[in-house]
Coordinates of C-alpha atoms (C1' of nucleotides) in Angstrom, one line a residue:
Chain A
M1 CA -32.0 -0.6 23.2
G2 CA -31.1 3.2 22.7
S3 CA -30.8 5.1 19.2
F4 CA -27.7 5.7 17.4
K5 CA -26.0 7.6 14.9
I6 CA -22.5 6.5 13.5
I7 CA -20.6 8.6 11.1
L8 CA -18.0 7.8 8.3
G9 CA -15.1 10.0 8.3
D10 CA -12.1 11.5 10.0
C11 CA -13.4 12.8 13.6
R12 CA -11.1 16.1 13.3
D13 CA -13.8 17.1 10.4
K14 CA -16.8 15.0 11.8
L15 CA -17.2 16.1 15.3
S16 CA -18.8 19.5 13.6
E17 CA -21.4 17.5 13.2
V18 CA -22.3 16.9 16.9
N19 CA -24.0 19.8 18.8
D20 CA -22.5 21.8 21.8
N21 CA -23.3 20.5 25.3
S22 CA -25.1 17.4 23.8
V23 CA -23.1 14.0 24.9
D24 CA -22.7 13.2 28.6
L25 CA -19.7 10.9 28.1
I26 CA -17.0 10.7 25.7
F27 CA -15.4 7.4 26.2
T28 CA -12.5 6.7 23.1
S29 CA -9.5 5.0 22.6
P30 CA -7.4 7.0 20.1
P31 CA -4.8 5.1 18.0
Y32 CA -1.6 5.3 20.1
A33 CA 1.4 6.9 18.8
D34 CA 3.0 5.0 15.9
Q35 CA 0.0 2.5 15.8
R36 CA -2.8 2.1 13.4
K37 CA -0.2 3.9 10.8
K38 CA -2.7 2.8 8.1
T39 CA -5.8 4.6 9.3
Y40 CA -4.5 8.0 11.1
G41 CA -1.6 7.8 9.5
G42 CA 1.0 6.5 12.3
V43 CA 1.3 9.7 14.1
H44 CA 4.7 10.2 15.5
P45 CA 5.0 10.2 19.3
D46 CA 6.7 13.8 18.8
Q47 CA 3.8 15.1 17.1
Y48 CA 1.1 13.3 18.9
V49 CA -0.1 16.1 21.1
E50 CA 0.0 18.8 18.0
W51 CA -2.1 16.4 16.5
F52 CA -4.9 15.7 19.3
L53 CA -5.6 19.0 20.7
P54 CA -7.8 20.3 17.8
I55 CA -10.0 17.0 18.5
S56 CA -9.9 17.6 22.4
Q57 CA -10.8 21.0 21.6
E58 CA -14.3 19.9 19.8
L59 CA -15.0 17.5 22.4
L60 CA -14.8 20.1 24.8
R61 CA -17.2 21.9 22.9
V62 CA -19.7 19.0 22.5
L63 CA -19.9 17.2 26.2
T64 CA -22.5 18.5 28.5
P65 CA -21.1 20.8 31.8
T66 CA -21.8 17.8 33.8
G67 CA -20.5 15.3 31.2
T68 CA -17.2 13.4 31.4
F69 CA -14.0 12.2 29.1
I70 CA -12.7 9.2 29.3
L71 CA -9.5 8.6 27.5
N72 CA -8.0 5.3 27.1
I73 CA -4.2 5.9 26.4
K74 CA -0.4 4.6 27.2
E75 CA 3.0 6.0 26.1
R76 CA 5.1 4.2 24.1
V77 CA 8.9 2.9 24.7
V78 CA 11.1 5.1 22.2
N79 CA 14.6 3.9 22.6
G80 CA 14.3 2.6 26.0
E81 CA 12.3 5.3 27.6
R82 CA 8.9 5.8 28.3
H83 CA 7.9 8.7 25.8
T84 CA 6.2 11.8 27.6
Y85 CA 3.7 12.4 25.2
V86 CA 0.9 11.6 27.4
L87 CA 2.0 13.8 30.4
D88 CA 2.5 16.7 27.9
L89 CA -1.1 16.1 26.4
I90 CA -2.3 16.1 30.0
K91 CA -1.1 19.6 30.4
A92 CA -1.8 20.8 27.3
M93 CA -5.6 20.0 27.7
R94 CA -5.6 21.2 30.9
G95 CA -4.7 24.4 29.2
Q96 CA -7.3 24.0 26.8
G97 CA -9.7 24.4 29.9
W98 CA -10.2 20.8 30.7
L99 CA -10.0 19.7 34.5
W100 CA -7.9 16.3 35.0
T101 CA -9.9 15.0 37.7
E102 CA -8.6 11.6 38.3
E103 CA -6.4 8.6 36.6
F104 CA -8.0 5.1 36.6
I105 CA -5.7 2.1 35.8
W106 CA -6.8 -0.6 33.5
H107 CA -4.8 -3.6 35.1
K108 CA -4.9 -6.1 32.2
K109 CA -5.4 -9.5 33.8
N110 CA -4.1 -11.7 30.8
S111 CA -1.3 -9.6 28.9
Y112 CA 0.5 -12.0 26.5
P113 CA 3.7 -13.1 28.3
G114 CA 7.2 -12.2 27.8
K115 CA 10.0 -10.0 29.0
W116 CA 12.9 -8.1 27.5
P117 CA 16.2 -7.8 28.9
N118 CA 15.5 -4.3 30.6
R119 CA 11.8 -4.4 30.7
F120 CA 8.8 -6.7 31.9
R121 CA 5.3 -7.2 30.0
D122 CA 3.5 -3.7 30.2
A123 CA 0.2 -5.2 31.9
W124 CA -1.7 -1.8 32.7
E125 CA -3.1 1.3 30.7
R126 CA -4.3 4.7 31.4
L127 CA -7.8 6.0 31.9
L128 CA -7.5 9.5 32.4
Q129 CA -10.9 11.2 33.3
F130 CA -11.4 15.0 32.3
N131 CA -14.3 16.9 32.7
K132 CA -15.6 20.6 32.2
S133 CA -16.4 21.4 35.7
R134 CA -16.5 19.9 39.3
S135 CA -19.7 19.1 39.6
F136 CA -20.0 16.3 37.3
H137 CA -22.7 13.2 37.4
M138 CA -21.1 10.4 39.1
Y139 CA -23.9 7.0 39.6
Q140 CA -21.4 5.4 42.0
D141 CA -23.9 2.6 43.4
E142 CA -24.0 1.6 39.4
V143 CA -20.5 -0.1 39.6
M144 CA -20.3 -1.7 43.0
L145 CA -18.9 -5.1 43.2
P146 CA -19.5 -8.1 45.2
I147 CA -17.9 -8.0 48.1
G148 CA -14.6 -9.5 48.4
D149 CA -12.8 -12.4 50.6
W150 CA -11.5 -9.3 52.6
A151 CA -15.1 -8.7 54.1
K152 CA -15.8 -12.3 54.0
S153 CA -13.1 -13.3 56.3
R154 CA -13.4 -9.9 58.5
L155 CA -17.1 -10.1 58.7
S156 CA -16.9 -14.1 59.6
N157 CA -14.8 -13.3 62.7
L158 CA -17.5 -10.6 64.2
S159 CA -18.4 -11.7 67.7
E160 CA -22.2 -12.4 68.2
T161 CA -22.6 -9.7 70.1
D162 CA -21.5 -7.2 67.4
K163 CA -23.8 -8.9 65.2
I164 CA -26.6 -8.4 67.4
R165 CA -25.5 -4.8 67.9
D166 CA -25.9 -4.3 64.1
N167 CA -29.1 -5.9 63.8
S168 CA -30.8 -3.4 66.5
K169 CA -29.3 -0.7 64.7
V170 CA -27.1 1.0 67.6
E171 CA -25.7 4.0 66.6
S172 CA -22.7 4.6 68.4
G173 CA -19.9 2.7 69.8
F174 CA -16.6 0.9 68.2
G175 CA -17.4 -1.7 65.6
K176 CA -19.5 0.2 64.1
N177 CA -17.4 0.6 61.3
V178 CA -17.0 -2.9 60.5
S179 CA -20.5 -3.8 61.6
N180 CA -21.7 -1.4 58.7
W181 CA -20.7 -3.8 56.2
V182 CA -22.4 -6.8 57.6
G183 CA -25.3 -8.0 55.5
R184 CA -23.9 -5.9 52.6
E185 CA -23.4 -7.8 49.5
R186 CA -21.8 -5.4 47.3
V187 CA -18.7 -2.6 47.9
Y188 CA -17.9 0.3 46.1
P189 CA -14.6 -0.6 43.7
T190 CA -11.8 1.3 43.7
N191 CA -9.7 3.5 40.7
V192 CA -7.9 0.6 39.5
V193 CA -10.2 -1.7 36.9
H194 CA -9.0 -5.1 36.9
L195 CA -10.5 -6.8 33.7
S196 CA -9.1 -9.1 31.1
T197 CA -7.8 -8.3 27.4
E198 CA -10.7 -9.9 25.9
T199 CA -9.4 -12.6 23.1
A200 CA -12.6 -12.8 21.3
N201 CA -13.3 -15.4 18.5
K202 CA -14.9 -12.8 16.2
N203 CA -12.7 -12.1 13.3
H204 CA -12.5 -8.0 14.2
S205 CA -10.5 -7.5 17.7
A206 CA -11.2 -5.0 19.8
A207 CA -8.5 -2.9 21.9
F208 CA -10.5 -3.4 24.5
P209 CA -13.1 -5.6 26.3
Q210 CA -16.4 -4.0 26.2
A211 CA -16.6 -4.4 29.7
L212 CA -14.3 -1.6 30.2
P213 CA -16.5 1.0 28.5
A214 CA -19.5 -0.5 30.0
W215 CA -18.2 0.0 33.5
F216 CA -17.8 4.0 32.7
I217 CA -21.4 4.1 31.4
R218 CA -22.8 2.8 34.0
L219 CA -20.6 5.5 36.3
F220 CA -21.0 8.7 34.4
T221 CA -24.2 8.2 32.6
K222 CA -27.6 7.2 33.2
P223 CA -30.2 5.6 30.4
G224 CA -31.2 8.0 27.9
D225 CA -28.0 9.9 27.9
T226 CA -25.8 10.2 25.1
V227 CA -22.5 8.6 24.9
L228 CA -19.7 9.4 22.0
D229 CA -16.8 7.6 20.8
P230 CA -14.8 9.4 17.9
F231 CA -12.6 6.6 17.2
M232 CA -15.0 4.1 17.0
G233 CA -13.0 1.3 15.5
S234 CA -14.9 -2.3 16.1
G235 CA -17.7 -0.4 17.8
T236 CA -16.9 -1.6 21.3
T237 CA -18.1 1.5 23.3
V238 CA -21.2 2.2 20.9
M239 CA -22.4 -1.5 21.4
A240 CA -22.2 -1.3 25.0
A241 CA -24.0 1.8 25.2
L242 CA -26.8 0.7 23.2
E243 CA -27.4 -2.4 25.5
M244 CA -27.7 -0.1 28.4
Q245 CA -30.3 1.9 26.6
R246 CA -27.9 5.1 26.2
K247 CA -28.1 6.7 22.8
A248 CA -24.3 6.2 21.0
I249 CA -22.6 8.5 18.3
G250 CA -19.6 6.7 16.7
I251 CA -16.8 8.5 14.2
E252 CA -14.6 5.8 12.5
I253 CA -12.5 6.8 9.6
V254 CA -11.8 3.4 8.2
P255 CA -14.8 2.4 5.7
E256 CA -14.2 -1.8 6.8
Y257 CA -14.9 -1.1 10.3
Y258 CA -17.5 1.7 9.9
D259 CA -19.3 -1.0 7.7
L260 CA -19.1 -3.9 9.7
V261 CA -20.4 -1.6 12.7
A262 CA -23.2 -0.5 10.2
E263 CA -23.9 -4.0 9.3
Q264 CA -24.1 -5.2 13.5
L265 CA -26.6 -1.9 14.1
S266 CA -28.8 -2.8 11.0
T267 CA -30.7 -5.2 13.2
Y268 CA -31.9 -2.4 15.4
Q269 CA -34.7 -0.6 15.7
E270 CA -34.2 2.9 15.7
P271 CA -31.7 3.6 13.3
L272 CA -31.6 7.4 13.5
L273 CA -30.9 9.5 16.6
Chain B
M1 CA 22.9 -9.4 57.1
G2 CA 24.7 -6.5 54.9
S3 CA 26.4 -3.4 56.8
F4 CA 24.8 0.1 56.9
K5 CA 25.2 3.5 57.5
I6 CA 22.1 5.5 59.0
I7 CA 22.6 9.5 58.8
L8 CA 20.5 12.1 61.0
G9 CA 19.7 15.0 59.2
D10 CA 17.8 16.7 56.0
C11 CA 19.1 14.9 52.6
R12 CA 19.4 17.9 51.1
D13 CA 22.5 18.4 53.0
K14 CA 23.5 14.8 54.4
L15 CA 23.4 13.1 50.6
S16 CA 26.9 15.2 50.1
E17 CA 28.3 12.2 52.7
V18 CA 27.6 9.7 49.9
N19 CA 30.4 9.0 47.2
D20 CA 29.8 9.5 43.5
N21 CA 29.0 6.3 41.8
S22 CA 28.5 4.7 44.8
V23 CA 25.2 3.4 45.0
D24 CA 23.4 0.7 43.0
L25 CA 19.9 1.0 43.7
I26 CA 17.7 4.1 45.4
F27 CA 14.3 3.4 46.9
T28 CA 12.4 5.9 48.1
S29 CA 9.0 7.4 48.9
P30 CA 9.3 11.1 49.8
P31 CA 7.0 12.8 51.5
Y32 CA 4.1 13.6 49.2
A33 CA 3.0 17.4 49.0
D34 CA 1.4 19.1 51.9
Q35 CA 2.1 15.5 53.8
R36 CA 4.6 15.4 57.0
K37 CA 4.2 19.1 57.7
K38 CA 6.4 18.7 60.7
T39 CA 9.3 17.4 58.9
Y40 CA 10.0 18.6 55.4
G41 CA 8.2 21.5 56.1
G42 CA 4.4 20.4 54.4
V43 CA 5.8 21.3 50.5
H44 CA 3.2 22.8 48.9
P45 CA 2.1 21.2 45.5
D46 CA 3.1 24.4 43.5
Q47 CA 6.5 24.2 44.8
Y48 CA 7.4 20.4 44.8
V49 CA 9.3 20.0 41.6
E50 CA 11.7 22.9 42.8
W51 CA 12.2 21.4 46.1
F52 CA 12.9 17.8 45.1
L53 CA 15.2 19.0 42.2
P54 CA 18.4 19.3 43.9
I55 CA 17.7 16.2 45.7
S56 CA 17.5 14.3 42.6
Q57 CA 20.6 16.1 41.1
E58 CA 22.5 14.7 44.2
L59 CA 20.6 11.1 43.6
L60 CA 22.1 11.2 40.1
R61 CA 25.6 12.0 41.0
V62 CA 25.6 9.2 44.0
L63 CA 24.0 6.4 41.5
T64 CA 26.2 4.0 39.7
P65 CA 25.9 4.2 36.0
T66 CA 24.3 0.6 36.1
G67 CA 21.8 1.8 38.8
T68 CA 18.2 2.2 39.1
F69 CA 16.1 5.0 40.8
I70 CA 12.3 4.0 41.9
L71 CA 10.6 6.8 43.0
N72 CA 7.1 5.7 44.7
I73 CA 5.0 9.0 44.3
K74 CA 1.2 10.0 43.9
E75 CA 0.0 13.3 43.1
R76 CA -2.6 14.7 45.7
V77 CA -6.2 16.0 44.9
V78 CA -6.2 19.7 45.1
N79 CA -9.3 21.5 44.2
G80 CA -10.7 18.6 42.8
E81 CA -8.4 18.0 40.4
R82 CA -5.4 15.6 40.0
H83 CA -2.5 18.0 40.6
T84 CA 0.5 17.9 38.0
Y85 CA 3.9 18.4 39.9
V86 CA 4.7 14.6 39.5
L87 CA 4.3 15.2 35.6
D88 CA 6.3 18.0 35.6
L89 CA 8.7 16.4 37.9
I90 CA 9.2 13.5 35.2
K91 CA 9.9 16.3 32.6
A92 CA 12.2 18.0 35.3
M93 CA 13.9 14.7 36.0
R94 CA 14.8 14.1 32.1
G95 CA 16.4 17.6 32.1
Q96 CA 18.8 16.7 34.7
G97 CA 19.9 13.6 32.5
W98 CA 17.5 11.1 33.9
L99 CA 15.9 8.7 31.8
W100 CA 12.8 7.7 32.4
T101 CA 12.6 4.2 31.7
E102 CA 9.5 2.8 33.5
E103 CA 6.5 3.0 35.4
F104 CA 5.5 0.4 37.6
I105 CA 1.9 0.2 39.1
W106 CA 2.0 -0.4 42.6
H107 CA -1.8 -2.0 43.0
K108 CA -2.8 -1.8 46.6
K109 CA -4.6 -5.2 47.2
N110 CA -6.9 -4.3 50.3
S111 CA -7.3 -0.9 50.4
Y112 CA -10.2 -0.6 53.0
P113 CA -13.3 0.5 50.7
G114 CA -14.6 4.2 50.8
K115 CA -15.6 6.7 48.6
W116 CA -16.3 10.2 48.0
P117 CA -18.8 11.8 46.1
N118 CA -16.7 12.4 43.0
R119 CA -14.6 10.0 43.5
F120 CA -13.7 6.1 44.5
R121 CA -11.0 4.9 46.7
D122 CA -7.1 5.4 45.3
A123 CA -5.8 2.0 45.4
W124 CA -2.5 2.8 43.1
E125 CA 0.8 4.7 43.3
R126 CA 3.3 5.1 41.0
L127 CA 6.8 3.8 41.3
L128 CA 8.9 5.6 38.7
Q129 CA 12.2 3.8 37.6
F130 CA 14.7 6.6 36.2
N131 CA 18.2 5.4 35.0
K132 CA 21.7 6.9 34.2
S133 CA 22.1 4.7 31.1
R134 CA 20.1 2.6 29.2
S135 CA 22.1 -0.5 30.2
F136 CA 21.5 -0.7 34.1
H137 CA 21.7 -4.1 35.8
M138 CA 18.6 -5.6 35.9
Y139 CA 18.1 -9.4 37.4
Q140 CA 14.7 -10.6 36.2
D141 CA 14.6 -14.1 37.3
E142 CA 15.2 -13.1 41.1
V143 CA 11.4 -11.8 41.1
M144 CA 9.8 -14.6 39.3
L145 CA 6.2 -15.3 40.2
P146 CA 4.4 -19.0 41.2
I147 CA 3.1 -20.4 37.6
G148 CA -0.5 -19.9 37.0
D149 CA -3.3 -22.3 37.1
W150 CA -3.0 -22.5 32.9
A151 CA 0.4 -24.4 33.4
K152 CA -0.9 -26.7 36.0
S153 CA -4.2 -27.8 34.1
R154 CA -1.9 -28.0 30.9
L155 CA 1.0 -29.8 32.4
S156 CA -1.3 -32.8 34.6
N157 CA -2.0 -33.6 30.7
L158 CA 1.1 -34.4 29.5
S159 CA 1.8 -38.0 28.7
E160 CA 4.2 -40.2 30.4
T161 CA 6.0 -40.2 27.3
D162 CA 6.3 -36.4 27.5
K163 CA 7.7 -36.5 30.9
I164 CA 10.5 -39.0 30.1
R165 CA 11.0 -37.2 27.1
D166 CA 12.1 -33.9 29.1
N167 CA 13.6 -35.9 31.9
S168 CA 15.9 -37.6 29.6
K169 CA 16.8 -34.1 28.1
V170 CA 15.9 -34.9 24.4
E171 CA 16.8 -31.6 22.6
S172 CA 14.4 -32.4 19.2
G173 CA 11.2 -33.3 18.2
F174 CA 7.8 -31.9 18.9
G175 CA 6.5 -31.3 22.0
K176 CA 9.6 -29.4 23.3
N177 CA 7.8 -26.3 23.6
V178 CA 5.5 -28.2 26.2
S179 CA 8.3 -29.5 27.9
N180 CA 9.9 -26.5 28.4
W181 CA 7.7 -25.8 31.2
V182 CA 7.7 -29.1 32.9
G183 CA 9.7 -28.6 36.2
R184 CA 9.2 -24.9 36.1
E185 CA 7.3 -23.5 38.6
R186 CA 8.1 -19.6 38.2
V187 CA 7.2 -16.8 35.6
Y188 CA 7.9 -13.4 34.8
P189 CA 5.6 -10.6 36.3
T190 CA 4.4 -7.8 34.7
N191 CA 5.3 -4.0 35.6
V192 CA 1.9 -4.0 38.0
V193 CA 3.3 -5.3 41.1
H194 CA 0.1 -6.3 43.4
L195 CA 0.5 -6.4 46.9
S196 CA -1.0 -5.5 49.9
T197 CA -1.1 -2.4 52.3
E198 CA 0.9 -4.0 55.3
T199 CA -0.4 -2.6 58.9
A200 CA 3.0 -4.0 60.7
N201 CA 2.6 -5.0 64.1
K202 CA 5.1 -2.3 64.9
N203 CA 4.2 1.1 66.2
H204 CA 5.3 2.9 63.6
S205 CA 3.3 2.3 60.6
A206 CA 5.2 2.7 57.1
A207 CA 3.9 4.2 53.9
F208 CA 4.4 0.8 52.3
P209 CA 5.0 -2.8 53.0
Q210 CA 8.7 -4.4 53.1
A211 CA 7.6 -6.6 50.0
L212 CA 7.7 -3.8 47.9
P213 CA 11.0 -2.4 48.3
A214 CA 12.6 -6.0 48.7
W215 CA 10.8 -6.8 45.4
F216 CA 13.0 -4.1 43.8
I217 CA 15.9 -4.8 45.6
R218 CA 16.0 -8.4 44.3
L219 CA 15.1 -7.1 41.3
F220 CA 18.1 -4.4 40.6
T221 CA 20.8 -5.5 43.2
K222 CA 22.5 -8.5 43.8
P223 CA 23.9 -9.3 47.3
G224 CA 27.0 -6.6 48.2
D225 CA 25.4 -4.0 46.4
T226 CA 24.5 -0.8 48.2
V227 CA 20.8 0.3 48.5
L228 CA 19.6 4.2 49.6
D229 CA 16.9 5.5 50.8
P230 CA 17.2 9.5 51.6
F231 CA 13.8 9.4 53.1
M232 CA 14.0 6.6 55.4
G233 CA 11.7 7.0 57.9
S234 CA 10.7 3.8 59.9
G235 CA 13.6 2.2 57.8
T236 CA 11.5 -0.4 55.7
T237 CA 13.6 0.0 53.0
V238 CA 16.7 -0.3 54.9
M239 CA 15.5 -3.1 56.4
A240 CA 14.7 -5.2 53.6
A241 CA 18.2 -4.6 52.2
L242 CA 20.0 -5.9 54.9
E243 CA 17.9 -8.7 55.5
M244 CA 18.7 -9.7 51.7
Q245 CA 22.6 -9.2 52.4
R246 CA 22.7 -5.7 50.6
K247 CA 24.6 -2.7 52.2
A248 CA 22.1 0.1 53.0
I249 CA 22.4 3.8 53.5
G250 CA 19.3 5.7 55.0
I251 CA 18.9 9.4 55.9
E252 CA 16.4 10.5 58.0
I253 CA 15.4 14.0 59.1
V254 CA 13.4 12.9 62.2
P255 CA 15.4 11.9 65.3
E256 CA 12.3 10.1 66.7
Y257 CA 12.5 7.7 63.5
Y258 CA 16.4 7.8 63.4
D259 CA 16.3 6.9 67.0
L260 CA 13.9 4.0 66.3
V261 CA 15.7 2.4 63.1
A262 CA 19.1 3.0 64.9
E263 CA 17.7 0.9 68.2
Q264 CA 16.5 -1.8 65.6
L265 CA 20.1 -1.7 64.0
S266 CA 21.7 -2.1 67.2
T267 CA 21.4 -5.8 67.4
Y268 CA 23.6 -6.3 64.3
Q269 CA 26.9 -7.2 63.9
E270 CA 28.1 -4.7 61.3
P271 CA 27.3 -0.8 62.2
L272 CA 29.3 0.8 60.0
L273 CA 29.8 0.8 56.4
Chain C
dG1 C1' -25.8 -31.5 31.1
dT2 C1' -21.3 -31.1 32.9
dT3 C1' -16.3 -31.2 32.5
dC4 C1' -12.1 -31.9 30.1
dC5 C1' -8.9 -30.0 27.2
dG6 C1' -7.3 -28.2 22.4
dC7 C1' -6.8 -23.9 20.2
dA8 C1' -6.1 -19.7 18.9
dT9 C1' -4.6 -14.8 20.2
dG10 C1' -3.9 -10.5 22.4
dA11 C1' -2.5 -1.4 21.8
dA12 C1' 4.8 -5.5 22.8
dT13 C1' 9.7 -4.6 22.5
dC14 C1' 14.5 -5.8 21.5
dG15 C1' 17.8 -6.8 18.5
dA16 C1' 19.0 -8.7 14.0
dT17 C1' 18.9 -9.0 9.3
dA18 C1' 17.5 -7.0 5.0
dG19 C1' 16.3 -3.1 1.5
Chain D
dA1 C1' 23.0 5.9 7.6
dC2 C1' 18.3 5.0 8.0
dT3 C1' 14.3 2.7 7.9
dA4 C1' 11.7 -1.5 7.6
dT5 C1' 10.4 -6.3 8.6
dC6 C1' 11.0 -10.2 11.3
dG7 C1' 11.7 -13.8 15.0
dA8 C1' 11.5 -15.0 19.8
dT9 C1' 9.2 -14.8 24.0
dT10 C1' 5.7 -18.6 26.2
dC11 C1' 0.1 -16.3 29.5
dA12 C1' -4.6 -16.0 30.5
dT13 C1' -8.8 -16.4 28.4
dG14 C1' -13.1 -18.2 26.2
dC15 C1' -15.1 -21.0 23.0
dG16 C1' -16.3 -25.2 21.1
dG17 C1' -16.2 -29.9 20.4
dA18 C1' -14.8 -34.2 22.7
dA19 C1' -15.4 -37.4 26.9

DNA sequence: GTTCCGCATGAATCGATAG
DNA sequence: ACTATCGATTCATGCGGAA
């Protein structure tokens, strides 16, 4: 269990309590435009970029040069059209000095059913990866997946010759690409993360399953590193970080959420960072 | 088999041969930036929007007011960063009068495993939906999917009484919600299209499997409607349209591709539109 | 123990109706 | 006119009690 620090308040003010170049991963899901009206005031899509930029400026300050910022976001439909505030935000953050390194997709396995005359169910969200430099830390081996059916069927059809060739470590000849995978049980994932939305039985539902931050925490940090979530909510990111021996910082504006996380964390050993 | 018209030449010139408001669906995958250098000259990412806008202007002209434009595109990585030309293109096309109605994701099921030091395999592409008006045609029932295991297990447990009640079309009483599903075998999909990349048996590999245009052709057109692909390539979209009794128009700049498609189509009955 | 089954519910959108 | 609220839609998941 890593150490942690949670802060009650608006992250627009409270990020000043976080040191420069001290955070290895920021994983957060800010309130989407017009959502969570009672907390951050229900930011209108047209003002979303303006609202977010001071925050991303502070995040740029606190992130280490080799760190990563993962932003979970999806644009609303406004008047029958996808609003462009996410596109505008990406461009504006690049203007602040962020590099838009990659866009992962969270493909939600089990979204609520339904359709509308002009539209199907929205079953995916963006996970935008931003960095301060091109040489960021990435621990790809930590998120390998069990090998899939693709390899099973492909490899089961290998000839005996192919298998022997692999076992004897012959370095050349065709078949090498395929035989590379014999005996391996895990493969690298892609930039599509395919997880279910967790319908936890708990009273306080999270916007995303813990497996989602956990995946990125494994990928971009090592034990002892620091993970920050400036929109902590019910603490999903913080809990994932602590369970994986990372340090965690969380900021939350709603006292009820803050108290809930504080209570959950009170059982742990190292309350202060 | 629908009728067809294929045109040899640069779509920047040849779209003028297509009448105003005459196309019900445009499905195309333009050459990505810096790709296909020998054909469209390898458009540089920085000039991509400028290059594409005259084309999208013509597409706006030829599309019916109730028609749809599906643009299959994905931004390149340039100098370690995702380039923003797709974001810029969306915004610029809105300036031309297009509505950015939706963004579908093509999740490529079986991309070959692979990675780079800073990056995983890119396993998805954008399918941007643009419309001229909010009241476009959409035939959602045509793309329904086989029902999932949920219903199978639930419905197998219905009592005989429930089944009889459904068969006799009793309109009232509880159990109606459940019996709604008896006999139904298909559900609506989401905005994530989950298809394999098809390495066709043919000599000329397509950028996408035929199932991809086929899905959108079913969703946005009915038999007898007209489908246009201004970057025809090996003719995947055109063939899909014709096999589903739609009319097809294809434009291709490379004579070898044009000839290939012309030869494939020569066996069909109605060569001219 | 293991499997089976009921139940609750999730970053949603549209269109109609009410204030 | 303009905003706020409400109903319809109908799958996948995990938990927990039952068989």
